[in-house]
XYZ file of C-alpha atoms in Angstrom:
299
model
C -14.301 -25.089 -7.672
C -13.728 -26.353 -11.202
C -15.030 -29.684 -12.442
C -13.608 -32.041 -15.056
C -14.965 -34.748 -17.290
C -11.797 -36.768 -17.882
C -8.216 -36.993 -19.039
C -8.871 -36.191 -22.682
C -5.695 -36.798 -24.639
C -1.936 -37.034 -24.395
C 0.416 -35.446 -26.915
C 3.742 -37.248 -27.283
C 6.946 -36.385 -29.095
C 8.308 -39.362 -31.027
C 11.347 -39.715 -33.265
C 9.509 -41.406 -36.160
C 5.812 -40.545 -36.452
C 5.024 -43.179 -39.090
C 6.715 -45.962 -37.099
C 5.027 -44.963 -33.844
C 1.602 -44.540 -35.454
C 1.871 -48.061 -36.840
C 2.877 -49.402 -33.419
C 0.033 -47.680 -31.563
C -2.552 -48.806 -34.113
C -1.375 -52.338 -34.927
C 0.185 -53.393 -31.601
C -1.475 -51.269 -28.908
C -4.827 -51.459 -30.804
C -5.803 -47.794 -31.056
C -7.643 -46.480 -34.119
C -5.599 -44.372 -36.502
C -7.618 -41.250 -37.338
C -6.958 -39.541 -40.648
C -3.729 -39.767 -42.575
C -0.328 -40.063 -40.919
C 1.819 -37.013 -41.647
C 5.590 -36.881 -41.327
C 5.237 -34.574 -38.324
C 1.879 -35.574 -36.751
C -0.575 -38.442 -36.323
C -3.806 -38.859 -34.349
C -5.144 -42.018 -32.716
C -8.271 -42.754 -30.718
C -9.455 -45.313 -28.160
C -13.001 -43.976 -27.728
C -15.675 -42.044 -29.593
C -13.458 -38.941 -29.265
C -11.710 -37.794 -32.419
C -8.391 -38.559 -30.719
C -6.939 -39.569 -27.360
C -3.304 -39.671 -28.448
C -1.474 -37.235 -30.723
C 2.032 -37.973 -31.974
C 4.404 -35.185 -32.999
C 7.818 -35.394 -34.599
C 10.496 -34.602 -32.020
C 14.174 -35.260 -31.374
C 13.588 -36.187 -27.719
C 10.808 -38.753 -27.187
C 8.449 -37.981 -24.353
C 5.642 -35.698 -23.263
C 4.540 -32.652 -25.232
C 1.342 -31.828 -23.303
C -1.516 -33.238 -21.246
C -5.110 -32.309 -22.106
C -8.106 -32.513 -19.781
C -11.718 -32.207 -20.887
C -13.736 -29.942 -18.589
C -17.250 -30.857 -17.489
C -18.753 -28.057 -19.596
C -18.038 -24.657 -21.105
C -18.879 -22.881 -17.839
C -16.172 -24.830 -16.024
C -13.756 -24.175 -18.880
C -14.345 -20.454 -18.413
C -13.973 -20.783 -14.640
C -10.660 -22.582 -15.095
C -9.334 -19.852 -17.404
C -10.208 -17.170 -14.848
C -8.796 -19.169 -11.936
C -5.480 -19.850 -13.676
C -5.191 -16.210 -14.688
C -5.576 -15.184 -11.041
C -3.036 -17.854 -10.048
C -0.459 -16.276 -12.371
C -0.226 -19.229 -14.801
C -0.990 -16.997 -17.845
C -3.382 -19.265 -19.770
C -3.453 -18.648 -23.517
C -6.292 -19.640 -25.832
C -5.382 -22.060 -28.608
C -5.632 -20.550 -32.088
C -8.663 -21.220 -34.246
C -6.478 -23.030 -36.791
C -5.036 -25.423 -34.243
C -8.390 -25.994 -32.566
C -9.749 -26.911 -35.974
C -6.926 -29.401 -36.515
C -7.425 -30.892 -33.043
C -11.226 -30.964 -33.454
C -11.905 -29.149 -30.171
C -14.358 -26.318 -29.593
C -12.672 -24.116 -26.998
C -9.193 -24.697 -25.572
C -6.475 -22.906 -23.665
C -2.998 -23.897 -22.515
C -0.814 -23.030 -19.556
C 2.340 -24.314 -17.931
C 2.612 -25.494 -14.349
C 5.430 -24.715 -11.916
C 7.719 -27.190 -13.707
C 7.027 -25.877 -17.208
C 4.784 -28.839 -18.133
C 2.178 -27.809 -20.684
C -1.475 -28.518 -19.970
C -4.477 -27.964 -22.195
C -8.047 -27.580 -20.930
C -10.818 -27.911 -23.513
C -14.595 -27.996 -23.259
C -15.543 -30.594 -25.890
C -14.170 -32.584 -28.817
C -15.609 -33.774 -32.114
C -17.136 -37.243 -31.824
C -16.464 -39.892 -34.446
C -19.498 -41.353 -36.251
C -17.961 -44.824 -36.430
C -17.914 -46.763 -33.122
C -14.543 -47.719 -31.690
C -14.300 -51.519 -31.892
C -10.798 -52.502 -30.792
C -9.488 -55.911 -31.726
C -7.939 -58.123 -30.465
C -7.122 -56.072 -27.335
C -10.285 -54.321 -26.136
C -9.168 -50.906 -24.884
C -11.889 -48.929 -23.100
C -10.199 -45.573 -22.571
C -7.079 -43.520 -22.040
C -6.652 -44.071 -18.310
C -3.887 -42.031 -16.704
C -0.487 -40.395 -16.951
C 2.260 -40.347 -14.305
C 5.097 -37.821 -14.136
C 8.179 -37.275 -12.024
C 8.690 -33.706 -10.798
C 11.553 -32.105 -8.852
C 9.285 -30.129 -6.500
C 6.617 -32.592 -5.391
C 5.414 -30.565 -2.399
C 4.781 -27.429 -4.490
C 3.225 -29.429 -7.333
C 0.966 -31.260 -4.891
C -0.267 -27.932 -3.551
C -0.868 -26.525 -7.042
C -2.847 -29.506 -8.301
C -4.968 -29.846 -5.181
C -5.520 -26.219 -4.183
C -5.636 -24.558 -7.611
C -6.741 -27.264 -10.048
C -9.068 -29.064 -7.609
C -7.562 -32.511 -8.145
C -8.508 -34.900 -5.345
C -5.897 -37.132 -3.715
C -6.759 -40.833 -3.559
C -3.582 -42.146 -1.891
C 0.012 -41.132 -1.200
C 3.207 -43.158 -0.829
C 5.938 -42.404 1.689
C 9.584 -43.188 2.312
C 10.630 -44.916 5.566
C 11.436 -41.430 6.912
C 7.791 -40.460 6.417
C 8.486 -38.125 3.488
C 5.850 -38.261 0.750
C 7.299 -39.187 -2.626
C 4.208 -40.123 -4.701
C 0.612 -38.876 -4.983
C -2.281 -40.483 -6.874
C -4.868 -37.892 -7.989
C -8.221 -37.881 -9.747
C -9.606 -34.960 -11.759
C -12.756 -34.268 -9.740
C -15.478 -35.512 -10.075
C -14.077 -38.234 -12.351
C -14.392 -41.346 -10.150
C -11.285 -43.329 -11.075
C -8.545 -43.689 -8.449
C -6.080 -41.707 -10.535
C -6.051 -40.032 -13.896
C -2.876 -38.240 -12.893
C 0.056 -39.140 -10.670
C 3.186 -37.285 -9.578
C 6.369 -38.656 -8.058
C 9.458 -36.951 -6.666
C 12.413 -37.002 -9.063
C 14.004 -35.410 -12.089
C 11.389 -34.004 -14.485
C 10.225 -36.879 -16.676
C 7.154 -38.649 -18.011
C 7.036 -42.012 -16.245
C 4.236 -43.674 -18.226
C 0.816 -43.410 -19.822
C -1.856 -46.079 -19.383
C -4.809 -47.505 -21.294
C -7.661 -49.348 -19.597
C -8.671 -52.732 -21.061
C -12.030 -54.481 -20.748
C -11.220 -57.716 -18.916
C -8.552 -60.172 -17.796
C -8.523 -61.891 -21.188
C -7.186 -58.679 -22.708
C -4.242 -58.829 -20.322
C -3.412 -62.367 -21.402
C -3.954 -61.717 -25.100
C -1.943 -58.502 -25.051
C 0.972 -60.083 -23.183
C 1.304 -62.876 -25.719
C 0.919 -60.475 -28.651
C 3.606 -58.157 -27.264
C 6.010 -61.050 -26.793
C 5.221 -62.436 -30.244
C 6.068 -59.043 -31.772
C 9.269 -58.773 -29.677
C 7.921 -55.816 -27.714
C 9.643 -55.610 -24.296
C 7.240 -56.435 -21.451
C 9.038 -54.786 -18.534
C 6.760 -55.257 -15.504
C 3.805 -57.527 -14.803
C 1.240 -58.735 -15.028
C 0.912 -57.644 -11.413
C -1.499 -55.849 -9.107
C -1.118 -52.421 -7.520
C -2.180 -52.178 -3.889
C -3.193 -48.509 -4.096
C -5.747 -48.652 -6.921
C -6.344 -52.405 -6.839
C -5.720 -52.505 -10.591
C -4.019 -55.285 -12.516
C -1.193 -53.912 -14.628
C 1.311 -54.709 -17.344
C 4.013 -52.320 -18.540
C 5.753 -52.406 -21.917
C 7.848 -50.167 -24.178
C 6.987 -48.365 -27.400
C 9.495 -47.981 -30.289
C 11.166 -45.002 -28.540
C 11.325 -46.912 -25.216
C 8.541 -44.785 -23.731
C 6.738 -46.744 -21.009
C 3.112 -47.738 -21.608
C 0.708 -49.617 -19.372
C -2.399 -51.735 -19.810
C -4.547 -51.480 -16.680
C -7.713 -53.158 -15.432
C -9.970 -52.906 -12.375
C -9.133 -49.511 -10.858
C -11.002 -48.435 -7.729
C -13.774 -45.867 -8.255
C -14.724 -43.087 -5.815
C -18.156 -41.566 -5.240
C -18.409 -37.820 -5.716
C -19.740 -37.331 -2.201
C -18.230 -38.767 1.010
C -15.324 -40.674 -0.596
C -12.924 -42.585 1.606
C -9.960 -40.535 2.861
C -6.577 -40.969 1.164
C -4.264 -43.559 2.682
C -0.575 -43.232 3.522
C 1.122 -46.185 1.824
C 4.708 -47.351 2.156
C 7.527 -47.750 -0.376
C 7.664 -51.561 -0.337
C 7.547 -53.814 -3.392
C 4.337 -55.391 -2.121
C 2.629 -51.976 -2.234
C 3.817 -51.507 -5.818
C 2.905 -55.059 -6.775
C 0.834 -57.250 -4.466
C 2.136 -60.250 -6.440
C 5.732 -59.106 -5.773
C 7.037 -59.255 -9.318
C 10.303 -57.673 -10.425
C 10.394 -54.731 -12.811
C 12.854 -54.163 -15.637
C 15.239 -51.217 -15.005
C 14.118 -49.685 -18.309
C 10.726 -48.748 -16.838
C 10.225 -44.990 -16.953
C 13.783 -44.277 -18.094
C 12.825 -42.511 -21.350
C 10.286 -39.688 -21.188
C 11.659 -36.207 -21.895
C 9.206 -33.441 -20.954
C 9.044 -30.556 -23.413
C 9.050 -27.383 -21.358
C 9.593 -24.742 -24.042
């Protein structure tokens, strides 16, 4: 059984790195780390060197998802386990690890071709992260749509040891969404998968308190950033949410107040329905642009 620390960073493809880096630093309130290159930029929302990496790409969306393992022993266990599972993990080159400021790292692709990176530790920044005016605490979660939910569910739970917090079901009883946490990380979900065409649905950042939700909403509107859903409250995790779009129309979320699970004897996952009230307990309407852009790089 492999153990994780957290969702470490997300790598996105964006059409204009300089424009997106400015948006994520000045509007979203992440720290820009180092200089912005024409083809790459790094941003952080913690003491980690980075939690978001932007790459130049023609199709905006997901490049890879990186999880930090609990320690080097679990990193080694994961490499062995994925080798046995036929996922052909490959260690990241020394040059790229140096650029990404990680010690040990390998990558593999899941059944859908989505690239994952597992690393053991990352360089810590000497200067504390002091976000202002929106107080972001951490990179919170990422949600994807996949065409083979049943097979993906089995892979993430049986091979990668993700724990299921809740599932959502159609009126026919068919599961179409699963909320998962990277064990033993306590938060309700650091990863979610939904049935559909392969796509990144959104990435989320956790904020400190309700004032950050109000401040961020007004700032987004003042800067003409589309707020496309919320503020509202999810029934599954109990979290307050607000969704908005980045310059490439990728969907982002601010989240607050997610349920936490104990490592031992957690509550069992619930079967939840497909109703609007389950999505939003306050029954708000979402903009049709939510989750529409989010190409997943599979090659």
